[in-house]
CSV table of C-alpha atoms in Angstrom, one decimal:
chain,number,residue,atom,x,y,z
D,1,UNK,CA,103.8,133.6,31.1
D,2,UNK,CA,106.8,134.4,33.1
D,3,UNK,CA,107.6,133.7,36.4
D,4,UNK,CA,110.0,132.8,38.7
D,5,UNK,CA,109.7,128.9,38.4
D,6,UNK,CA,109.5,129.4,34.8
D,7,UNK,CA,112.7,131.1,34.8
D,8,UNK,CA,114.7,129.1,36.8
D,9,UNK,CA,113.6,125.7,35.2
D,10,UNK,CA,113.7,127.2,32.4
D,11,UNK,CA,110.1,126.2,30.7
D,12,UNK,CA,107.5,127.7,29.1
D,13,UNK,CA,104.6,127.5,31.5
D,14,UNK,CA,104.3,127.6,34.8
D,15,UNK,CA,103.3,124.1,35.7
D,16,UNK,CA,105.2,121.1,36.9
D,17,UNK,CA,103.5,117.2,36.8
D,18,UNK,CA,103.9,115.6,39.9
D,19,UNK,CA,106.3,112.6,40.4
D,20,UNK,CA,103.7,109.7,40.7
D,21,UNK,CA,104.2,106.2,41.8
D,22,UNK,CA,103.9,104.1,38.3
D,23,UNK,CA,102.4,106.9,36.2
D,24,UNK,CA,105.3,108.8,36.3
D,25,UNK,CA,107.1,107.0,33.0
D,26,UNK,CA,108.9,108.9,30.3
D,27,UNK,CA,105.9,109.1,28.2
D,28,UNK,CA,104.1,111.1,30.7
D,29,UNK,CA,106.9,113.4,31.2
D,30,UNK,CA,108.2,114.0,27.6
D,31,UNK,CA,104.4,114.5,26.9
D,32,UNK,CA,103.8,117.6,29.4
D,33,UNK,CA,108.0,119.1,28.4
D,34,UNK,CA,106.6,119.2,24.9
D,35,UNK,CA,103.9,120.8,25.8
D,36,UNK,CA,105.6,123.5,27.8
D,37,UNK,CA,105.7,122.6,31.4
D,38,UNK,CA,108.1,120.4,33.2
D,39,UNK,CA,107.2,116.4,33.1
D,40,UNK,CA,108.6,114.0,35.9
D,41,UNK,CA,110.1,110.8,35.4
D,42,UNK,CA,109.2,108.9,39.1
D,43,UNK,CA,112.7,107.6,40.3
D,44,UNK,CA,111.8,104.9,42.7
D,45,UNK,CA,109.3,103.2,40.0
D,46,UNK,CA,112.2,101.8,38.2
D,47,UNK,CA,113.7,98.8,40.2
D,48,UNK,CA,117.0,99.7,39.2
D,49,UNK,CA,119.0,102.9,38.9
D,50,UNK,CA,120.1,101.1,35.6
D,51,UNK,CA,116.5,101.0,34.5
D,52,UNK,CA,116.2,104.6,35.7
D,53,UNK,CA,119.1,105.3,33.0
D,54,UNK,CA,117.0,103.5,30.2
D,55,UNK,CA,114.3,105.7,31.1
D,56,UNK,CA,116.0,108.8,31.3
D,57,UNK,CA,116.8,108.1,27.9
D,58,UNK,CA,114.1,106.9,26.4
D,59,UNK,CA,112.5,110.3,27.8
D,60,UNK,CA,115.1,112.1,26.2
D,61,UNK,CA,114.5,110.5,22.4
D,62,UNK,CA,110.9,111.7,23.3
D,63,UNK,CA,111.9,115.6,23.9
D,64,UNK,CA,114.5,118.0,23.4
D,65,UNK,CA,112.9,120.2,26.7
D,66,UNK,CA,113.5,120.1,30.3
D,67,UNK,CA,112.1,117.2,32.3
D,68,UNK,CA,113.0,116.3,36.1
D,69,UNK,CA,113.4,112.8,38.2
D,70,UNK,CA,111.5,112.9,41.1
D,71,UNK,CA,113.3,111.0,44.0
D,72,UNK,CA,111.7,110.3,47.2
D,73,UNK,CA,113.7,109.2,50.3
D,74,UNK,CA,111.8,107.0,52.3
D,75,UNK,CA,112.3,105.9,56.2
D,76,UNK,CA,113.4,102.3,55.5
D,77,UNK,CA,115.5,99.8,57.0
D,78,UNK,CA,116.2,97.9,53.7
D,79,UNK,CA,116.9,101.7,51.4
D,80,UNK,CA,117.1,101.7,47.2
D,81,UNK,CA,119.9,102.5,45.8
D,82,UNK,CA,120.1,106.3,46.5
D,83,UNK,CA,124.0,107.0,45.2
D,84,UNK,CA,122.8,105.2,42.4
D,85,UNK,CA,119.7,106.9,41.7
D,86,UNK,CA,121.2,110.0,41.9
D,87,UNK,CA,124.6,109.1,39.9
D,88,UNK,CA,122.3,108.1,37.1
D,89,UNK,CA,120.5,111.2,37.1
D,90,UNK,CA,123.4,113.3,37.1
D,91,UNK,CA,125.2,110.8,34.0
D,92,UNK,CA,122.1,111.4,32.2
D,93,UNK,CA,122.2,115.2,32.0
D,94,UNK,CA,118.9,115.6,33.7
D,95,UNK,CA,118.1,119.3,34.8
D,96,UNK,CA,115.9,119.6,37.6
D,97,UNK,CA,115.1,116.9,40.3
D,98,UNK,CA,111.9,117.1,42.9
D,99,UNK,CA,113.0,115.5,46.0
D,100,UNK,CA,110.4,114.1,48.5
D,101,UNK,CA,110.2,112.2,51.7
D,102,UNK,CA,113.0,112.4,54.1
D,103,UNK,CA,115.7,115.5,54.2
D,104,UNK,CA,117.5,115.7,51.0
D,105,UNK,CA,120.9,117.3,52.2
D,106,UNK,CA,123.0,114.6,52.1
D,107,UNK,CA,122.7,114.5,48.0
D,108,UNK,CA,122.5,118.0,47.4
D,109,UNK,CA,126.0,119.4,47.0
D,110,UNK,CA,126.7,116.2,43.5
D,111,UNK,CA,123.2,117.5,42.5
D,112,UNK,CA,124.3,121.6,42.9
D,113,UNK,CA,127.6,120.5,41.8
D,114,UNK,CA,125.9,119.3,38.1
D,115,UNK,CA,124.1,122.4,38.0
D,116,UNK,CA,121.2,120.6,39.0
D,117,UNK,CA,117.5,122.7,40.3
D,118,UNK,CA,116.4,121.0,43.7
D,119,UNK,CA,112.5,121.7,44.1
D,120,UNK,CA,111.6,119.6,47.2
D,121,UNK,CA,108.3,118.6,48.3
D,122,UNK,CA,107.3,120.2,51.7
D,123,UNK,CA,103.6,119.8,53.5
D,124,UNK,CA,104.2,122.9,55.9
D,125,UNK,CA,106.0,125.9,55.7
D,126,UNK,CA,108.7,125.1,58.6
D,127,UNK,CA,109.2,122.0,56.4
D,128,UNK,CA,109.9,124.7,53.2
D,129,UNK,CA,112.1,126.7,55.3
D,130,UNK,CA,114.2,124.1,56.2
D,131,UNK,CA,114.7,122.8,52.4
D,132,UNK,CA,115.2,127.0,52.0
D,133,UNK,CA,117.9,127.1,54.6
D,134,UNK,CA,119.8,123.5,53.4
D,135,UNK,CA,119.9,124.9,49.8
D,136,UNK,CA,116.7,123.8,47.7
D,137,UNK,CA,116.3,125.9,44.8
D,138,UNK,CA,112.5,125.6,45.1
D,139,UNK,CA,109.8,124.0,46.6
D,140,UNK,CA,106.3,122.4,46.1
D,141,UNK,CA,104.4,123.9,48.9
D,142,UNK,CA,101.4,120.8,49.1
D,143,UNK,CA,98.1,121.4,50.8
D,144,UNK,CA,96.0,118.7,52.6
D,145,UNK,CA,93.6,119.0,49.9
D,146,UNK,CA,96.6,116.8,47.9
D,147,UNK,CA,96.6,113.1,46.7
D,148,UNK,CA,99.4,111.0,48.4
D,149,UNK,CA,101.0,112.2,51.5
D,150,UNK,CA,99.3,115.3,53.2
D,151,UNK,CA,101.4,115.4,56.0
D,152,UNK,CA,99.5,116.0,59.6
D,153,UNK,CA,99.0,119.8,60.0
D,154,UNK,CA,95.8,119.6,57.8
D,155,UNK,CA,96.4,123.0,56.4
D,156,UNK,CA,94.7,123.8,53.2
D,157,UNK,CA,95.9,125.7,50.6
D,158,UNK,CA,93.4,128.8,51.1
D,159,UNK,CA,96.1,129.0,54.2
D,160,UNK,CA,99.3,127.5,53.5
D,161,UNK,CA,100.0,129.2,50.2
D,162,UNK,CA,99.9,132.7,51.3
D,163,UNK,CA,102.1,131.0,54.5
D,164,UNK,CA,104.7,130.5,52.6
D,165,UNK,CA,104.4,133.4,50.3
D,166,UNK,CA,105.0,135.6,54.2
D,167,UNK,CA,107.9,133.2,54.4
D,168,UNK,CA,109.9,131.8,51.7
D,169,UNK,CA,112.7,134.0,49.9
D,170,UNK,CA,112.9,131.0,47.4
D,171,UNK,CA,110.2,130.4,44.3
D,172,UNK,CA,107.7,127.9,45.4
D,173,UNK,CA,104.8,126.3,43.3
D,174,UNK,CA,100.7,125.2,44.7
D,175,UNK,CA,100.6,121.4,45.0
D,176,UNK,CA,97.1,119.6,45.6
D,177,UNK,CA,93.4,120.7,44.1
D,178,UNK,CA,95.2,122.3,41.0
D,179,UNK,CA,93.4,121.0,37.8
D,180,UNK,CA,92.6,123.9,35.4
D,181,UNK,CA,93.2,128.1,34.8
D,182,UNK,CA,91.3,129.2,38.2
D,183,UNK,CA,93.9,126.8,40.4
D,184,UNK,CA,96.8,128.8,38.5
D,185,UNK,CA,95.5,132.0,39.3
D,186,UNK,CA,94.7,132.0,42.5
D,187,UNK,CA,98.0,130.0,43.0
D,188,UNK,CA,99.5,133.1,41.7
D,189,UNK,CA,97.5,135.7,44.0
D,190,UNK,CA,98.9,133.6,46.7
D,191,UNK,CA,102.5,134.0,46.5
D,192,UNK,CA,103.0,130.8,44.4
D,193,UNK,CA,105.0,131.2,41.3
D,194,UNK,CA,103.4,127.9,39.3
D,195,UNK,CA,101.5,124.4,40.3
D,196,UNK,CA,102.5,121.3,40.3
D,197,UNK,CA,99.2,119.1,39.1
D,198,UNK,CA,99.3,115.2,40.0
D,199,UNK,CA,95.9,113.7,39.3
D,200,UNK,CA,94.9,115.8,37.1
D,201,UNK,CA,98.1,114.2,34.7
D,202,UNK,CA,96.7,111.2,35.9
D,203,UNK,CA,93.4,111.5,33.9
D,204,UNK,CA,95.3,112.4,30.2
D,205,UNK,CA,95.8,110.8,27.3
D,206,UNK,CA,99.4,110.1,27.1
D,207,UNK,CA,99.2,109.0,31.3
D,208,UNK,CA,100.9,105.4,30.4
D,209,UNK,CA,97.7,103.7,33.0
D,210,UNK,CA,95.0,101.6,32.7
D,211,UNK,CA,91.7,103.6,31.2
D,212,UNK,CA,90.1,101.7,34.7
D,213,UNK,CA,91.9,104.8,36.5
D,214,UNK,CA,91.3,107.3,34.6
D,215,UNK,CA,87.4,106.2,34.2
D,216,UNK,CA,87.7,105.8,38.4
D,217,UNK,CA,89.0,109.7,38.1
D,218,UNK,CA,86.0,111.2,36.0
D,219,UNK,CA,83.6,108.9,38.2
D,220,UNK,CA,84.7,110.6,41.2
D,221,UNK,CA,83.6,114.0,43.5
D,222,UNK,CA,85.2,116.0,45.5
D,223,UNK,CA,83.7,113.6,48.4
D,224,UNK,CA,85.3,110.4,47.3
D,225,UNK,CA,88.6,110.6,48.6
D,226,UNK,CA,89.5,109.2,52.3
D,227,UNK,CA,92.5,109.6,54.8
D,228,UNK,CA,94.4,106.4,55.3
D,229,UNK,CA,97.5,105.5,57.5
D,230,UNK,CA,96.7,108.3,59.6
D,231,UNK,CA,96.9,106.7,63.1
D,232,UNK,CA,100.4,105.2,62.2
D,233,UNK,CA,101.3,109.1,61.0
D,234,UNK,CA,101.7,108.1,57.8
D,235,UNK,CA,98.9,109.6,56.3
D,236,UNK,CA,97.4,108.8,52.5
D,237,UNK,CA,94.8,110.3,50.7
D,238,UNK,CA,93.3,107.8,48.5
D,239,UNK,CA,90.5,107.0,46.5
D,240,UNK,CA,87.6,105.5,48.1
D,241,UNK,CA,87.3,102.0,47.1
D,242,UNK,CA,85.7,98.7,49.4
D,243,UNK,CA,89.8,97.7,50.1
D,244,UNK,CA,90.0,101.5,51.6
D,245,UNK,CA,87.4,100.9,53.6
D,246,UNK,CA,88.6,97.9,54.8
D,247,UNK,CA,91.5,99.6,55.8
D,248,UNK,CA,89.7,102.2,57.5
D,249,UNK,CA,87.2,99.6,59.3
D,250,UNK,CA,90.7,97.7,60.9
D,251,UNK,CA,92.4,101.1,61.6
D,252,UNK,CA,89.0,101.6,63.8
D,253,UNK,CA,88.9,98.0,65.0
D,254,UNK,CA,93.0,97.9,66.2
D,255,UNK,CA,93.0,101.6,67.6
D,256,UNK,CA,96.2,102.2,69.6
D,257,UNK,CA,97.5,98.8,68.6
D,258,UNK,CA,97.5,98.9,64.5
D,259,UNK,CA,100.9,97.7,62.9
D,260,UNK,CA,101.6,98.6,59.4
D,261,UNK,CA,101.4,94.7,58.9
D,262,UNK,CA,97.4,95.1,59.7
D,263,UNK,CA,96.6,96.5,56.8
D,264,UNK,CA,100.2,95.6,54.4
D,265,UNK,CA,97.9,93.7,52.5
D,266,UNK,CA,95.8,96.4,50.6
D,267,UNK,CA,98.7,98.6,50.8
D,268,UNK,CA,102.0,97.7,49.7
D,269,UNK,CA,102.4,96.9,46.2
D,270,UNK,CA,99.2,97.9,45.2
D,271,UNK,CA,100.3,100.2,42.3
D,272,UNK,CA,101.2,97.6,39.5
D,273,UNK,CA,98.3,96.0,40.1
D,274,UNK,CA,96.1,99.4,40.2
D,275,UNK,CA,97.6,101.0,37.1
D,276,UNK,CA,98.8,98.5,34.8
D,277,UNK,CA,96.5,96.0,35.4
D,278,UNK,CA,93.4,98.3,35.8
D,279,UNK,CA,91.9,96.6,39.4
D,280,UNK,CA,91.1,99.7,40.8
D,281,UNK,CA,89.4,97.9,44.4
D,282,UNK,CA,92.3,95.9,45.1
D,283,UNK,CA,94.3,98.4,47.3
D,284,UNK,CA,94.7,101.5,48.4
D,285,UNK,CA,95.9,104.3,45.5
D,286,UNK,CA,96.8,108.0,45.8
D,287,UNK,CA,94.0,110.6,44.3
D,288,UNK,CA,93.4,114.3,45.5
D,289,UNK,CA,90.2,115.6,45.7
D,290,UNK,CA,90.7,117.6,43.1
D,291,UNK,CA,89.1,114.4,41.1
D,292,UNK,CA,86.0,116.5,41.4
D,293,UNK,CA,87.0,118.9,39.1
D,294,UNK,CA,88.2,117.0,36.5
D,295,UNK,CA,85.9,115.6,33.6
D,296,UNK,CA,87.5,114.8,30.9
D,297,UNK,CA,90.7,112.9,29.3
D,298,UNK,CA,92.6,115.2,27.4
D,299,UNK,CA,96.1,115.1,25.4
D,300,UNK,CA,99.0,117.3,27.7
D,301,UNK,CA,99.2,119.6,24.9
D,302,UNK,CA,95.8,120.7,24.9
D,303,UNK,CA,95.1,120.5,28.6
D,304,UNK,CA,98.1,122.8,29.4
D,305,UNK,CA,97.2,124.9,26.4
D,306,UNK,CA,93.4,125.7,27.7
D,307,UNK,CA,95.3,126.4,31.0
D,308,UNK,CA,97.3,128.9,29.8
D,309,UNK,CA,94.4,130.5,27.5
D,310,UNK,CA,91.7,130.5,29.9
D,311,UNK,CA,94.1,131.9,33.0
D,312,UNK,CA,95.2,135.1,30.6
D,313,UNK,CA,91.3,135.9,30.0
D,314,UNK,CA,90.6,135.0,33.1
D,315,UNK,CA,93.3,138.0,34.2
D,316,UNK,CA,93.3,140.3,31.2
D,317,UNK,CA,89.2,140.4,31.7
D,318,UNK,CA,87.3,139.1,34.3
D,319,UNK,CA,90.2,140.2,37.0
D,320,UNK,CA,91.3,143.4,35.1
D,321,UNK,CA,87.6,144.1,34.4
D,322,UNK,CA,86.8,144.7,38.2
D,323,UNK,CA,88.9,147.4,39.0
């Protein structure tokens, strides 16, 4: 399938794997670039940009295809190593990176400069125009239906997609409830040009986590996902879990006076514990609600292979068959 994401990244399918917080490890990604979509290495997982370098190139022993860092800039006093991070990348001959988080501008010309593709994570379509306007090759348009960070518009993708489709003159891919063929279609009758899946990677075979999450995953519906963060604007969809609603029950209890440091606890460093270790209840952990839809623990290759399959009958027949 051709599109314009495939074309400009320069893969086989339309699909991207979402840069996630300790998942994201050069396993994952070489897994999904072998099987024809783009796999993301998560920049800020490594501690180091010199452990982002080792991992760049362990990911590149793993696959001769295109694969992407994924580097989120977050609103900190105490910052990582961004020049770093990005020097590394660059060194390491990487070909496309997914920005997230703050405004990416001050990195883009070295990253344009390497012949580097920018796809940057946006939760509303002003947000998209403005990586448009500062030079982003791409973006991930993500609807509230996503794991992580929704934003605060609450604008689903039924809306947002065919938004930014009005808008954009970039390509931009469907972030948050993608899982199988029907979320690739109708990403593509929207205006999208691919989707980028997160949890659904989450729940493979070659995901380098704990079989505790991906059990958690196949357990869930469509109903067990809650906002958290939300009165600090900082809002994270998460997993249901007795720490989550903990979290929720202080949020409710400190009102107009929460602090971050209310609820740090069953926040902040959660993830090694989550997804290496396997305690799923200790803390809060990104999951979309597109954990309904997903029931079983494939390899990459054969999940983005039935993809593919079932969205050309899905469009050669059932689709084609109606008119």
């Amino acid at each position: 399938m051709k599109t314009r994401i495939t074309e400009l990244l320069g893969i086989e399918h339309p699909i991207i794997q979402g840069g996630m917080h300790y998942v994201g490890f050069a396993e994952l990604a070489a897994a999904v670039s072998n099987a024809g979509g783009l796999g993301i290495i998560t920049g800020l997982t490594q501690k180091t940009p010199e452990d982002l370098a080792n991992e760049i190139a362990r990911c590149k022993e793993m696959t001769d295809k295109p694969f992407g860092v994924n580097v989120t800039f977050l609103p900190v006093v105490n910052a990582p190593d961004y020049p770093g991070i990005i020097k590394v990348i660059i060194d390491g001959g990487v070909k496309v990176v997914e920005t997230a988080g703050n405004n990416p501008a001050e990195y883009l010309p070295a990253l344009k400069e390497a012949g580097i593709k920018v796809i940057h994570k946006c939760t509303a379509v002003r947000h998209a125009l403005k990586a448009q306007k500062i030079g982003c090759d791409a973006v991930s348009v993500d609807g509230f239906e996503c794991g992580g960070h929704p934003g605060e518009d609450d604008i689903p993708n039924m809306i947002l997609l065919p938004r930014a489709a009005d808008e954009l003159e970039i390509p931009f891919v469907s972030s948050g409830g993608m899982a199988d063929a029907r979320s690739l279609v109708a990403s593509l009758a929207m205006g999208a040009d691919g989707m980028n899946m997160g949890t659904r990677f989450l729940a493979t075979k070659e995901a380098p986590v704990h079989d505790n999450v991906k059990q958690a995953i196949l357990e869930a519906t469509e109903l067990d996902t809650r906002l958290v963060m939300r009165p600090l604007r900082n809002t994270e969809r998460v997993l249901n879990n007795p720490a989550v609603e903990r979290i929720l029950a202080t949020e409710k209890a400190r009102g107009k006076e929460l602090e971050f440091g209310d609820i740090a606890a069953e926040v902040a460093g959660v993830y090694p514990r989550v997804m290496m270790d396997g305690d799923v209840e200790c803390g809060a952990w990104s999951c979309g609600m597109v954990a309904g839809l997903i029931h079983d623990i494939p390899s990459c290759e054969d999940l983005i292979s039935r993809i593919m399959a079932d969205a050309e009958q899905m469009i050669r027949q059932r689709l084609t068959g109606m008119l």
